[in-house]
Structures are given as C-alpha cells and as structure tokens.
mmCIF file of C-alpha atoms in Angstrom:
data_model
loop_
_atom_site.group_PDB
_atom_site.id
_atom_site.type_symbol
_atom_site.label_atom_id
_atom_site.label_comp_id
_atom_site.label_asym_id
_atom_site.label_seq_id
_atom_site.Cartn_x
_atom_site.Cartn_y
_atom_site.Cartn_z
ATOM 1 C CA MET A 663 101.041 122.784 117.178
ATOM 2 C CA THR A 664 100.764 122.194 113.448
ATOM 3 C CA THR A 665 100.413 118.737 111.970
ATOM 4 C CA THR A 666 103.555 117.195 110.592
ATOM 5 C CA LEU A 667 102.133 116.950 107.058
ATOM 6 C CA LYS A 668 100.897 120.544 107.098
ATOM 7 C CA SER A 669 104.238 121.841 108.415
ATOM 8 C CA ARG A 670 106.043 119.778 105.751
ATOM 9 C CA LEU A 671 103.853 121.388 103.066
ATOM 10 C CA GLN A 672 104.658 124.843 104.448
ATOM 11 C CA ALA A 673 108.396 124.152 104.714
ATOM 12 C CA ASP A 674 108.438 122.810 101.151
ATOM 13 C CA LEU A 675 106.531 125.881 99.958
ATOM 14 C CA THR A 676 109.178 128.154 101.492
ATOM 15 C CA ALA A 677 111.926 126.106 99.827
ATOM 16 C CA ALA A 678 110.119 126.198 96.462
ATOM 17 C CA ILE A 679 109.713 129.980 96.656
ATOM 18 C CA LYS A 680 113.425 130.400 97.451
ATOM 19 C CA ALA A 681 114.303 128.073 94.555
ATOM 20 C CA ARG A 682 111.961 130.072 92.286
ATOM 21 C CA ASP A 683 110.136 126.818 91.446
ATOM 22 C CA GLU A 684 106.880 128.337 90.177
ATOM 23 C CA LEU A 685 105.062 125.045 89.552
ATOM 24 C CA ARG A 686 105.806 123.606 93.004
ATOM 25 C CA SER A 687 105.193 126.860 94.880
ATOM 26 C CA SER A 688 101.839 127.582 93.218
ATOM 27 C CA THR A 689 100.672 123.965 93.694
ATOM 28 C CA LEU A 690 101.660 123.939 97.373
ATOM 29 C CA ARG A 691 100.175 127.398 97.941
ATOM 30 C CA LEU A 692 96.782 126.259 96.561
ATOM 31 C CA THR A 693 96.890 123.079 98.651
ATOM 32 C CA ILE A 694 97.773 124.930 101.870
ATOM 33 C CA THR A 695 94.908 127.346 101.139
ATOM 34 C CA ALA A 696 92.535 124.369 100.812
ATOM 35 C CA VAL A 697 93.793 123.032 104.181
ATOM 36 C CA THR A 698 93.377 126.431 105.846
ATOM 37 C CA LYS A 699 89.885 126.814 104.379
ATOM 38 C CA GLU A 700 88.935 123.432 105.849
ATOM 39 C CA GLU A 701 90.365 124.445 109.249
ATOM 40 C CA VAL A 702 88.147 127.516 109.491
ATOM 41 C CA ALA A 703 85.026 125.846 108.059
ATOM 42 C CA GLY A 704 82.315 124.980 110.536
ATOM 43 C CA GLU A 705 81.499 126.364 113.953
ATOM 44 C CA SER A 706 85.018 127.038 115.184
ATOM 45 C CA ALA A 707 88.523 126.976 113.756
ATOM 46 C CA ARG A 708 90.443 123.811 114.507
ATOM 47 C CA GLU A 709 93.723 122.080 113.756
ATOM 48 C CA LEU A 710 93.389 119.249 111.219
ATOM 49 C CA SER A 711 94.939 115.830 111.798
ATOM 50 C CA ASP A 712 97.499 114.428 109.368
ATOM 51 C CA ALA A 713 94.825 112.063 108.036
ATOM 52 C CA GLU A 714 92.492 115.007 107.338
ATOM 53 C CA VAL A 715 95.287 116.985 105.648
ATOM 54 C CA GLU A 716 96.120 113.893 103.587
ATOM 55 C CA LYS A 717 92.480 113.657 102.444
ATOM 56 C CA ILE A 718 92.623 117.269 101.259
ATOM 57 C CA VAL A 719 95.893 116.633 99.384
ATOM 58 C CA ALA A 720 94.293 113.546 97.787
ATOM 59 C CA ARG A 721 91.225 115.596 96.805
ATOM 60 C CA GLU A 722 93.445 118.265 95.241
ATOM 61 C CA ALA A 723 95.423 115.598 93.351
ATOM 62 C CA LYS A 724 92.175 114.084 92.048
ATOM 63 C CA LYS A 725 91.069 117.535 90.816
ATOM 64 C CA ARG A 726 94.349 117.802 88.890
ATOM 65 C CA ARG A 727 93.852 114.367 87.284
ATOM 66 C CA GLU A 728 90.293 115.213 86.247
ATOM 67 C CA ALA A 729 91.321 118.616 84.901
ATOM 68 C CA ALA A 730 94.181 117.037 82.934
ATOM 69 C CA GLU A 731 91.737 114.594 81.331
ATOM 70 C CA ALA A 732 89.327 117.407 80.491
ATOM 71 C CA PHE A 733 92.089 119.548 78.954
ATOM 72 C CA GLU A 734 93.358 116.525 77.004
ATOM 73 C CA LYS A 735 89.866 115.908 75.559
ATOM 74 C CA GLY A 736 89.596 119.589 74.714
ATOM 75 C CA GLY A 737 92.862 119.480 72.776
ATOM 76 C CA ARG A 738 94.715 121.703 75.258
ATOM 77 C CA ALA A 739 97.859 119.639 75.803
ATOM 78 C CA ALA A 740 99.865 122.389 77.547
ATOM 79 C CA GLN A 741 97.243 122.842 80.257
ATOM 80 C CA ALA A 742 96.861 119.055 80.595
ATOM 81 C CA ASP A 743 100.641 118.710 81.099
ATOM 82 C CA ARG A 744 100.586 121.452 83.728
ATOM 83 C CA GLU A 745 97.762 119.741 85.642
ATOM 84 C CA ARG A 746 99.609 116.401 85.480
ATOM 85 C CA ALA A 747 102.806 118.036 86.753
ATOM 86 C CA GLU A 748 100.895 119.599 89.662
ATOM 87 C CA GLY A 749 99.396 116.166 90.400
ATOM 88 C CA GLU A 750 102.903 114.680 90.549
ATOM 89 C CA VAL A 751 103.960 117.338 93.070
ATOM 90 C CA LEU A 752 100.974 116.420 95.262
ATOM 91 C CA ALA A 753 101.606 112.666 94.881
ATOM 92 C CA GLU A 754 104.827 113.135 96.882
ATOM 93 C CA TYR A 755 102.675 113.895 99.952
ATOM 94 C CA LEU A 756 100.376 110.884 99.613
ATOM 95 C CA PRO A 757 100.913 107.238 100.576
ATOM 96 C CA LYS A 758 102.202 105.084 97.750
ATOM 97 C CA PRO A 759 99.227 103.732 95.751
ATOM 98 C CA LEU A 760 98.498 100.021 96.041
ATOM 99 C CA THR A 761 99.502 97.757 93.159
ATOM 100 C CA ASP A 762 96.769 95.586 91.623
ATOM 101 C CA ASP A 763 98.187 92.541 93.446
ATOM 102 C CA GLU A 764 98.206 94.331 96.829
ATOM 103 C CA LEU A 765 94.654 95.592 96.251
ATOM 104 C CA ASN A 766 93.393 92.155 95.201
ATOM 105 C CA ALA A 767 95.001 90.527 98.275
ATOM 106 C CA LEU A 768 93.321 93.040 100.627
ATOM 107 C CA VAL A 769 89.975 92.567 98.865
ATOM 108 C CA ALA A 770 90.302 88.752 98.999
ATOM 109 C CA ASP A 771 90.904 88.946 102.778
ATOM 110 C CA ALA A 772 87.851 91.207 103.184
ATOM 111 C CA VAL A 773 85.683 88.859 101.085
ATOM 112 C CA ARG A 774 86.724 85.910 103.322
ATOM 113 C CA GLU A 775 86.059 87.999 106.443
ATOM 114 C CA ALA A 776 82.598 89.011 105.158
ATOM 115 C CA ALA A 777 81.813 85.390 104.199
ATOM 116 C CA ALA A 778 82.759 84.282 107.728
ATOM 117 C CA GLY A 779 80.192 86.818 108.944
ATOM 118 C CA GLY A 780 77.554 85.300 106.667
ATOM 119 C CA ALA A 781 77.689 87.835 103.817
ATOM 120 C CA GLU A 782 78.226 86.140 100.445
ATOM 121 C CA GLY A 783 77.625 86.713 96.756
ATOM 122 C CA PRO A 784 76.882 90.054 95.073
ATOM 123 C CA ARG A 785 74.781 91.229 98.031
ATOM 124 C CA ALA A 786 77.907 91.162 100.217
ATOM 125 C CA MET A 787 79.303 94.244 98.419
ATOM 126 C CA GLY A 788 78.483 96.664 101.252
ATOM 127 C CA ALA A 789 79.867 94.379 103.946
ATOM 128 C CA VAL A 790 83.114 93.820 102.030
ATOM 129 C CA MET A 791 83.542 97.547 101.289
ATOM 130 C CA LYS A 792 83.066 98.314 105.001
ATOM 131 C CA ILE A 793 85.873 95.890 105.878
ATOM 132 C CA VAL A 794 88.287 96.825 103.082
ATOM 133 C CA ASN A 795 87.978 100.653 102.977
ATOM 134 C CA PRO A 796 89.746 101.407 106.295
ATOM 135 C CA LYS A 797 92.639 99.116 105.260
ATOM 136 C CA ILE A 798 93.066 100.902 101.943
ATOM 137 C CA ALA A 799 92.601 104.470 103.252
ATOM 138 C CA GLY A 800 93.615 106.732 100.383
ATOM 139 C CA ARG A 801 95.955 104.295 98.657
ATOM 140 C CA ALA A 802 93.481 103.357 95.901
ATOM 141 C CA GLU A 803 90.547 105.178 94.314
ATOM 142 C CA GLY A 804 87.059 104.099 95.327
ATOM 143 C CA GLY A 805 86.077 103.034 91.813
ATOM 144 C CA ARG A 806 89.119 100.783 91.537
ATOM 145 C CA VAL A 807 88.357 99.210 94.937
ATOM 146 C CA ALA A 808 84.667 98.678 94.074
ATOM 147 C CA ALA A 809 85.615 97.037 90.751
ATOM 148 C CA ALA A 810 88.025 94.646 92.515
ATOM 149 C CA VAL A 811 85.367 93.745 95.097
ATOM 150 C CA LYS A 812 82.743 93.117 92.369
ATOM 151 C CA ARG A 813 85.191 90.932 90.420
ATOM 152 C CA GLN A 814 85.989 88.782 93.443
ATOM 153 C CA LEU A 815 82.379 88.497 94.602
ATOM 154 C CA ALA A 816 81.424 87.343 91.102
ATOM 155 C CA GLY A 817 84.054 84.629 91.436
ATOM 156 C CA GLY A 818 86.508 86.242 89.023
#
C-alpha cells in the first residue's frame, strides 16, 4: 500500500509525461527517486509515511531555492528561473507556509507555555523551540522560527 502523497506524486508524474510537461515530469521524477532512495536506505526496505514523504519533498524544494540563489549570484538567470519553477511545482505538495502573524501567534503561545513551566528569558530558547516545532511541522523554515522565538524572548 503506497502512501497517499507518494501515489499522488506518481499519478501526477504520469499525467505530466502524457501532457509532455518536461519541467513538471523531470521535477517529479527526481523527487520520486529521492523518496525511493530513502525507502531502500538502512537495514531493510520500508514504506514511508506521508509525513516522511513530505519531509523529502520539503528538502527537495529547499535545494531548489538554494540553487536558485546560487545561480542568481553567479549571473545565471535562466538556471535560477528553472530552479524556482521546479520549487513552485514542489510547493504544490507541501502544506501552505505560515504567515508571519500565524507564526508569531504560535510562538507567543509556546513562550507562554514555556514560561508556565519555569523557562523564561533568552535561556528558554530550547524549551520554546521544543514546544513550537511540532506545531509548525514543515510550514516554516527553522531559521524563521528561531528568529521569531528570539524576538519574542527578547521582549520584541
């Protein structure tokens, strides 16, 4: 039994191939390969959960963003555009990113929760991150979350 996200990726790949959509088909093919590679890594082959497949898609999307930035800095706009377009294809398979307001609200709740547990001030960073990370799960990048936590712990 394949995961719903993995089977959706495969169904969309088939559709993209039939539609001769080269960008979408090559992006999905690379992502499915990354999923398959993860499934056979380790002691024995196993079926990945939707959450694990989502993490792989997020990792692939992050690679595209970083590559686009690198190509942009290197003056290779065409390659940067291609990487960004591939990232947009992958974004369709990820949860909608949190807005700044949504992120700040979640962080504020976590800061209150940590304070109730006795963790306050800048040293509470680890405690707050432990509370907030599971709630955010892939909907905001770690650096963005850490910056929001630091801001709120500093009283800003």
